[in-house]
Amino acid sequence: MRGHKDQITAIRFLCKPLSGGVISENTTQDYLLSSSKDTLLKLWDLSTQHCMETVVAHRSEIWDFDVSKDETLIVTGSSDPEIKLWTIDHDVLAQGLESEKRVITLKFHPTANILGVQGPEKYVEIYRIYSYEEIKKKLIRRKKRQKEKKQKVDDSNMDIDSDLVEISASDMITPYRMVRTSSKIRSFDFSTKDDITKSGSIEILVSLTNNTLELYTMGLPMKKKEKFLETAEPSKLYSVDLPGHRSDIRTLALSSDNELLCSASRSNLKIWNMRTTSCLQTIDCGYALCSSFLPSDRNVIIGTKSGDLELFDLASSSQTESIKAHDGPIWSLQVRPDKRGLMTGSTDSNVKFWDFDMSQEDDNKLLATGSADKNIKIWGLDFGDCHKSIFAHQDSITCVQFVQGTHYIFSAGKDKLVKYWDGDKFENITKLEGHHGEVWALAISRRGDLLVSGSHDRSIRAWEQTDEELFLEEEREKELEELYDSTLTTSMEKATLEDNVESTSAGKQTMETLKAGERIIEALDIADENNAAWETYVQLKERGQNPGPPPKPNPILVALGNLTGDQYVLRTIEKIRSSELEEALLVLPFTKVISLFQYLDLWAKKDLLGYNLAALKYIKRDWESNNTAEFFDDIPKNEEMNSGAYSERLRSWWSNLQIIYAGEESRKLITIADIRGPNMFFDTIAEKHEERESYKWNRAHQEVPRKFLTRGRIVESVPDFERLIRPFCATCDEV
């Protein structure tokens, strides 16, 4: 829970009061108080994990607070020399917030000064937005009224600019109208027509949760003689409700020629044209649970929740007969293969396979049933035995249908899936994903090339058979991959911990953290491969063997600007969010962790070249500004060495002089770092190898100071110094 802007200093739990503000011993602690150095005291609702109230308790940091035993007082202390007492209103806590409504949609009208606000209720609130001139006139009238009350007539105080400071949100935006609908609103929008000034009204299109569209018109405020006239209340112009169902689609049925589709819900039965996907007829009916076209496709029969069978004539769009068939809901209805009757199944005691869907294939040898135990049972009608029980869905099965003339089965369930089965081999062929809610109904064409499904999301989906072949092995591999991906995040969090661990990481494995870890592994593989190729090339070259051309870098490194391996790994890690980095690193195997440590050690090294180049630029400017040097005359060595003036002068001169050699090829950097009396020696500011095996180092270190002393004067030019110091610089290869 985030909300404080500084360190949190104290937290306390509060109990959730019962009705009337009473606190019992069994009351749960559903609230949390927190204080912080940002001077705020916050009340949190743990059930929703949101802040309910924020109080600016002190002018300085709050260091601690406590709650009394009866939870009626709160004492807070801060850096100020004072203690504040706060009371807790348990009646307000018991009632909750004054309004639990939330704002769903906000829209400005494209041309008019109108704002629409939609909540979860059955209305849209319309607000009027005033212009700058209207606000200014309103403030002038307000000030005039104030002056009339106070009987002040001083015109000098009529400063409009000072009045504008007093503008509040209520002056700019005020409630205007409220558009009420017949059902809860899902979304709304304004019409974009340009002639609102002529018509004096705006239109609002509203989409309702019962799958209905409604169009409302509302008049704009009319201005007449510096006054705005009130307009009529919003009125409904049109309503589009017949082409769709107002509730869940519970059953579907296809005609024998696949030209018509019957869909039924709680109160309506609709006939659709499958070619144009348009609604042809809407007939009132009972709460339909199953349906079917009768032979010749002129009649439709449905089974209802009340146990009735209702027969409808499509030519007259009317109900011709209603029969009380069962004492309970009729869940399954199937026309017999001989076209002489139909089968029904209900929840009453007259049906053995009850509660749910039942379907029989054409040769009267198999029967498939589905139930709330998530299993499909395939029965043999010759002996009445159960051939196979298949765990088919992750939730209750709502519908089972045979493909006509075959032993293939389609099943639907509350897990939003439609599955295709082989009734002879008892194998799942494929699954159809697309619905966003429970699938309640299925309808299959006679040839089995068209499947229609209806769902709780109030959508009807038509599935067509393609010529693409399905391989069961590939389908099983896809299912295993999906199962692995779905359990991967949870399995990472179920690592074995000690029993006495009191706290653990607050992180959570997600697919994003797993993908981030895979990106790190991929970057390490590319970097290791690139580094290994270069190491092999260098080793062969040192042995005197022909290593061939230099190894080519990875195309990814070239595309990113010829990055090195460690630079590519660093860039990959930098792109991962800090909140996901810890969980992403937990994905790495042990071998990759060792490789990552090597790159971490490389990144942690100090970049001496950058510091040296910066110093080089500074010294170059200083040398160019002082391009003349002070020289000493040749004087006897003994007199000068014993002379304090010479020694002091020489010490002062050398302590302020820094001579840098920076070659374009080698980029080496040295400096004269210390002078100890007449004995001068050179030292490098760069790192030197621990073992100095080259004899050039010893020779340069011994001879260069001696040449300076015997000459008795400073070198006369920079090239002379370069000539003397070059052997010394040759040992600084690591720079």
XYZ file of C-alpha atoms in Angstrom, residues 102-106 117-125 179-189 204-215:
37
model
C -17.229 5.095 -8.713
C -16.796 7.069 -11.889
C -16.660 4.819 -14.952
C -16.700 7.206 -17.919
C -15.958 10.930 -18.342
C -20.167 11.686 -15.966
C -21.248 8.027 -15.798
C -21.310 5.888 -12.681
C -22.513 2.339 -12.000
C -26.134 3.453 -11.687
C -28.986 4.034 -14.141
C -28.199 7.636 -15.030
C -25.647 9.921 -16.661
C -24.958 13.225 -14.927
C -30.270 11.338 -18.120
C -32.069 8.361 -16.556
C -32.167 4.989 -18.327
C -34.149 1.774 -17.975
C -31.128 -0.307 -16.903
C -27.589 0.135 -15.639
C -25.253 1.869 -18.050
C -22.196 0.231 -19.580
C -20.934 3.253 -21.572
C -22.121 6.423 -23.314
C -21.020 8.945 -25.918
C -26.479 11.054 -26.131
C -26.068 7.393 -27.109
C -26.136 5.000 -24.139
C -25.175 1.314 -24.053
C -26.906 -0.602 -21.257
C -25.852 -3.750 -19.437
C -28.890 -5.629 -20.787
C -27.494 -5.404 -24.344
C -29.652 -2.429 -25.350
C -28.790 0.822 -27.128
C -30.780 3.971 -26.313
C -30.559 7.434 -27.873
